[in-house]
Amino acid sequence: MEFSIGTCAKIDQVPMVKRAEDLGITHFGVGEGPLLFSDPYQFLALAAAQTSTINLGTMVTNPLTRIGPVTANSMATLNALAPGRTFLGIGTANNALRSMGNRPAKISELMHTIEVSRELMAGRRVVHKWLGQEREVEFLDKDSGFLNVKDYIPIWVAAGGPRGLAEAVKYADAIVYCLGPNTDMIKLIRSKLDKAVADAGRAPGSVKLVSLSWFYQLENGETWEDGVTNGFGSGPISSCITNSGLMNDHRDQLGDAIVDASILAAQQYLGDPTAENQPHYLDVWAKYLRGLDPKHRPIITKELVDYWCLYGSPGQLREKAALMREAGVDILQVFLSNPFTAQRDIDNIGHSILAHN
């Protein structure tokens, strides 16, 4: 089973990547947020030196905090440290940009950065649009050990919505999508991905579907509320925000109840953007990925937790993981939304899910 862990880059937690590798986890990605986390590439470089088989990458970077040539250089450098076991995870960004008070990237900006990064990471020359100019760029010394452009670097694109999906499959090796164990939602996204791949003229199955779920293993006597409080916190609300538009367009397949619940949760979490006295964006993001913010607790219902989270007893975790794969997920991924409990969660994934496959 291919299984991926995503978490924020916390520099004193690098050793847990080796632990993940030993437990059978195949991919490890760290998020990027200049005001929020440690630098992802320093984290990944240290992890590369301590591991030998696990795939390492960003989960995710974006086109605005790092331009294409810079991203390509960072990945090709990491590829020199961990040859053939790196991947570039990239998206329009949420936390990295919004925590600085800025907008996420446009799809056109994302696609250009992916194209430039892909060509550079393959050792080819490409036109880069930047600062109102178009200039050819290419790594100028590819054979002296500065970079590794010989071993292929897969590209994982965090896509949302039909247009993002249609554009992403032109370049992506994998699409990362917020999905829980609900098979109706998985089958909907799988069918849209397969159609987008066919429309792009690519071979069937050439683009993998990577789920992004929120994880917690229930211990004896614990309930779903403990999963929220001690585990994924407001993570499922992020899935609601990401998917509310698409879900609203597919009520007939998903059902009004979960669609309305997800849209309501997203609206409650984001608040009214036109209201006066909006909190400062630095205050809004101060507790992001630090566990549960108590003010968000009333928004998170069992219905949403069941839909978006991979949680339960060890046996339930295995059953849900198997259902997700049968429904069309190629690589199961969980994002550990609390860095202070990440080691516990990694151990539970290894012992309760991977050890039985």
CSV table of N, CA, C and O in Angstrom, one decimal, residues 157-212:
chain,number,residue,atom,x,y,z
A,157,VAL,N,-0.2,17.8,-7.8
A,157,VAL,CA,-0.9,19.1,-7.8
A,157,VAL,C,-2.1,19.0,-6.9
A,157,VAL,O,-3.0,18.1,-7.1
A,158,ALA,N,-2.2,19.9,-5.9
A,158,ALA,CA,-3.4,20.0,-5.1
A,158,ALA,C,-4.4,20.8,-5.9
A,158,ALA,O,-4.3,22.1,-6.0
A,159,ALA,N,-5.4,20.2,-6.4
A,159,ALA,CA,-6.4,20.8,-7.3
A,159,ALA,C,-7.8,20.8,-6.7
A,159,ALA,O,-8.2,19.9,-6.0
A,160,GLY,N,-8.5,21.8,-7.0
A,160,GLY,CA,-9.9,21.9,-6.5
A,160,GLY,C,-10.8,22.5,-7.6
A,160,GLY,O,-10.4,23.5,-8.2
A,161,GLY,N,-11.9,21.9,-7.8
A,161,GLY,CA,-12.9,22.4,-8.8
A,161,GLY,C,-12.5,21.9,-10.2
A,161,GLY,O,-11.4,21.4,-10.5
A,162,PRO,N,-13.5,21.9,-11.1
A,162,PRO,CA,-13.4,21.3,-12.5
A,162,PRO,C,-12.3,22.0,-13.3
A,162,PRO,O,-11.5,21.3,-14.0
A,163,ARG,N,-12.2,23.3,-13.2
A,163,ARG,CA,-11.1,24.0,-14.1
A,163,ARG,C,-9.7,23.7,-13.6
A,163,ARG,O,-8.8,23.4,-14.4
A,164,GLY,N,-9.6,23.7,-12.2
A,164,GLY,CA,-8.2,23.4,-11.7
A,164,GLY,C,-7.8,22.0,-12.1
A,164,GLY,O,-6.7,21.7,-12.4
A,165,LEU,N,-8.8,21.0,-12.0
A,165,LEU,CA,-8.5,19.6,-12.3
A,165,LEU,C,-8.1,19.5,-13.8
A,165,LEU,O,-7.2,18.8,-14.1
A,166,ALA,N,-8.9,20.1,-14.6
A,166,ALA,CA,-8.7,20.0,-16.1
A,166,ALA,C,-7.3,20.6,-16.5
A,166,ALA,O,-6.6,20.0,-17.4
A,167,GLU,N,-6.9,21.6,-15.8
A,167,GLU,CA,-5.6,22.2,-16.1
A,167,GLU,C,-4.4,21.4,-15.5
A,167,GLU,O,-3.4,21.2,-16.1
A,168,ALA,N,-4.7,20.9,-14.3
A,168,ALA,CA,-3.6,20.2,-13.6
A,168,ALA,C,-3.2,18.9,-14.3
A,168,ALA,O,-2.0,18.6,-14.3
A,169,VAL,N,-4.2,18.2,-14.8
A,169,VAL,CA,-3.8,16.9,-15.4
A,169,VAL,C,-2.9,17.0,-16.6
A,169,VAL,O,-2.4,16.0,-17.1
A,170,LYS,N,-2.8,18.2,-17.2
A,170,LYS,CA,-1.9,18.3,-18.3
A,170,LYS,C,-0.4,18.1,-17.9
A,170,LYS,O,0.4,17.7,-18.7
A,171,TYR,N,-0.1,18.3,-16.6
A,171,TYR,CA,1.2,18.2,-16.1
A,171,TYR,C,1.4,17.2,-15.0
A,171,TYR,O,2.5,16.8,-14.8
A,172,ALA,N,0.4,17.0,-14.3
A,172,ALA,CA,0.5,16.2,-13.0
A,172,ALA,C,0.8,14.8,-13.2
A,172,ALA,O,0.3,14.1,-14.1
A,173,ASP,N,1.5,14.2,-12.2
A,173,ASP,CA,1.6,12.8,-12.1
A,173,ASP,C,0.6,12.3,-11.1
A,173,ASP,O,0.3,11.1,-11.0
A,174,ALA,N,0.2,13.2,-10.2
A,174,ALA,CA,-0.8,12.8,-9.2
A,174,ALA,C,-1.6,14.1,-8.9
A,174,ALA,O,-1.1,15.2,-8.9
A,175,ILE,N,-2.9,13.9,-8.5
A,175,ILE,CA,-3.8,14.9,-8.1
A,175,ILE,C,-4.1,14.7,-6.6
A,175,ILE,O,-4.5,13.6,-6.2
A,176,VAL,N,-3.9,15.7,-5.8
A,176,VAL,CA,-4.2,15.6,-4.4
A,176,VAL,C,-5.5,16.3,-4.1
A,176,VAL,O,-5.7,17.4,-4.5
A,177,TYR,N,-6.5,15.5,-3.5
A,177,TYR,CA,-7.8,16.1,-3.3
A,177,TYR,C,-8.3,15.7,-1.9
A,177,TYR,O,-8.1,14.6,-1.4
A,178,CYS,N,-9.0,16.7,-1.3
A,178,CYS,CA,-9.5,16.5,0.1
A,178,CYS,C,-10.6,15.5,0.0
A,178,CYS,O,-11.7,15.7,-0.6
A,179,LEU,N,-10.4,14.3,0.5
A,179,LEU,CA,-11.4,13.2,0.5
A,179,LEU,C,-11.3,12.4,1.8
A,179,LEU,O,-10.2,12.2,2.3
A,180,GLY,N,-12.5,12.0,2.3
A,180,GLY,CA,-12.6,11.1,3.4
A,180,GLY,C,-13.0,9.8,3.0
A,180,GLY,O,-12.9,9.4,1.8
A,181,PRO,N,-13.6,9.0,3.8
A,181,PRO,CA,-13.9,7.6,3.5
A,181,PRO,C,-15.3,7.5,2.8
A,181,PRO,O,-15.8,6.3,2.6
A,182,ASN,N,-15.9,8.6,2.4
A,182,ASN,CA,-17.2,8.5,1.7
A,182,ASN,C,-17.0,8.1,0.3
A,182,ASN,O,-16.4,8.8,-0.5
A,183,THR,N,-17.5,6.9,-0.1
A,183,THR,CA,-17.2,6.4,-1.4
A,183,THR,C,-17.9,7.1,-2.5
A,183,THR,O,-17.5,7.2,-3.7
A,184,ASP,N,-19.1,7.8,-2.2
A,184,ASP,CA,-19.8,8.6,-3.3
A,184,ASP,C,-18.9,9.7,-3.7
A,184,ASP,O,-18.8,10.0,-4.9
A,185,MET,N,-18.3,10.4,-2.8
A,185,MET,CA,-17.4,11.5,-3.1
A,185,MET,C,-16.2,11.1,-3.8
A,185,MET,O,-15.7,11.7,-4.8
A,186,ILE,N,-15.6,10.0,-3.4
A,186,ILE,CA,-14.4,9.5,-4.0
A,186,ILE,C,-14.7,9.1,-5.5
A,186,ILE,O,-13.9,9.4,-6.4
A,187,LYS,N,-15.8,8.4,-5.7
A,187,LYS,CA,-16.1,8.0,-7.0
A,187,LYS,C,-16.4,9.2,-8.0
A,187,LYS,O,-16.1,9.1,-9.1
A,188,LEU,N,-17.0,10.2,-7.4
A,188,LEU,CA,-17.3,11.4,-8.2
A,188,LEU,C,-15.9,12.0,-8.6
A,188,LEU,O,-15.8,12.4,-9.8
A,189,ILE,N,-15.0,12.2,-7.7
A,189,ILE,CA,-13.7,12.8,-8.1
A,189,ILE,C,-12.9,11.9,-9.0
A,189,ILE,O,-12.3,12.3,-9.9
A,190,ARG,N,-13.0,10.6,-8.8
A,190,ARG,CA,-12.3,9.6,-9.6
A,190,ARG,C,-12.8,9.7,-11.1
A,190,ARG,O,-12.0,9.7,-12.0
A,191,SER,N,-14.1,9.8,-11.2
A,191,SER,CA,-14.7,9.9,-12.6
A,191,SER,C,-14.3,11.2,-13.2
A,191,SER,O,-14.0,11.3,-14.4
A,192,LYS,N,-14.3,12.3,-12.5
A,192,LYS,CA,-13.9,13.6,-13.0
A,192,LYS,C,-12.4,13.6,-13.4
A,192,LYS,O,-12.0,14.1,-14.4
A,193,LEU,N,-11.6,13.0,-12.6
A,193,LEU,CA,-10.2,12.9,-12.9
A,193,LEU,C,-9.9,12.0,-14.2
A,193,LEU,O,-9.2,12.4,-15.1
A,194,ASP,N,-10.6,10.9,-14.2
A,194,ASP,CA,-10.4,10.0,-15.4
A,194,ASP,C,-10.9,10.7,-16.7
A,194,ASP,O,-10.2,10.6,-17.7
A,195,LYS,N,-12.0,11.5,-16.6
A,195,LYS,CA,-12.4,12.2,-17.8
A,195,LYS,C,-11.4,13.3,-18.2
A,195,LYS,O,-11.1,13.5,-19.4
A,196,ALA,N,-10.9,14.0,-17.2
A,196,ALA,CA,-10.0,15.1,-17.5
A,196,ALA,C,-8.7,14.5,-18.1
A,196,ALA,O,-8.1,15.1,-19.0
A,197,VAL,N,-8.3,13.4,-17.6
A,197,VAL,CA,-7.1,12.7,-18.2
A,197,VAL,C,-7.3,12.4,-19.7
A,197,VAL,O,-6.5,12.6,-20.5
A,198,ALA,N,-8.5,11.8,-19.9
A,198,ALA,CA,-8.8,11.4,-21.3
A,198,ALA,C,-8.9,12.7,-22.2
A,198,ALA,O,-8.4,12.7,-23.3
A,199,ASP,N,-9.6,13.7,-21.7
A,199,ASP,CA,-9.7,14.9,-22.5
A,199,ASP,C,-8.4,15.6,-22.8
A,199,ASP,O,-8.2,16.3,-23.8
A,200,ALA,N,-7.4,15.4,-21.9
A,200,ALA,CA,-6.1,15.9,-22.1
A,200,ALA,C,-5.2,15.1,-23.0
A,200,ALA,O,-4.1,15.4,-23.3
A,201,GLY,N,-5.8,14.0,-23.4
A,201,GLY,CA,-5.0,13.1,-24.3
A,201,GLY,C,-4.0,12.2,-23.7
A,201,GLY,O,-3.1,11.7,-24.3
A,202,ARG,N,-4.1,12.0,-22.4
A,202,ARG,CA,-3.1,11.2,-21.6
A,202,ARG,C,-3.7,9.8,-21.4
A,202,ARG,O,-4.9,9.6,-21.5
A,203,ALA,N,-2.8,8.9,-21.2
A,203,ALA,CA,-3.1,7.5,-21.0
A,203,ALA,C,-4.0,7.3,-19.8
A,203,ALA,O,-3.8,7.9,-18.8
A,204,PRO,N,-5.0,6.4,-19.9
A,204,PRO,CA,-5.8,6.0,-18.7
A,204,PRO,C,-4.9,5.6,-17.5
A,204,PRO,O,-4.0,4.8,-17.7
A,205,GLY,N,-5.2,6.1,-16.4
A,205,GLY,CA,-4.4,5.7,-15.2
A,205,GLY,C,-3.1,6.4,-15.0
A,205,GLY,O,-2.3,6.1,-14.1
A,206,SER,N,-2.7,7.3,-15.9
A,206,SER,CA,-1.4,7.9,-15.9
A,206,SER,C,-1.3,9.0,-14.8
A,206,SER,O,-0.2,9.4,-14.4
A,207,VAL,N,-2.5,9.4,-14.2
A,207,VAL,CA,-2.5,10.4,-13.1
A,207,VAL,C,-3.1,9.8,-11.9
A,207,VAL,O,-4.3,9.4,-12.0
A,208,LYS,N,-2.4,9.7,-10.9
A,208,LYS,CA,-2.9,9.0,-9.6
A,208,LYS,C,-3.7,10.0,-8.8
A,208,LYS,O,-3.6,11.2,-8.9
A,209,LEU,N,-4.7,9.4,-8.1
A,209,LEU,CA,-5.5,10.1,-7.2
A,209,LEU,C,-5.0,9.9,-5.8
A,209,LEU,O,-4.9,8.8,-5.3
A,210,VAL,N,-4.6,11.0,-5.1
A,210,VAL,CA,-4.1,11.0,-3.8
A,210,VAL,C,-5.1,11.7,-2.9
A,210,VAL,O,-5.5,12.8,-3.1
A,211,SER,N,-5.7,10.9,-2.0
A,211,SER,CA,-6.7,11.5,-1.0
A,211,SER,C,-5.9,12.3,0.1
A,211,SER,O,-4.8,12.0,0.4
A,212,LEU,N,-6.6,13.3,0.6
A,212,LEU,CA,-6.1,14.0,1.8
A,212,LEU,C,-7.2,13.9,2.8
A,212,LEU,O,-8.3,14.5,2.7
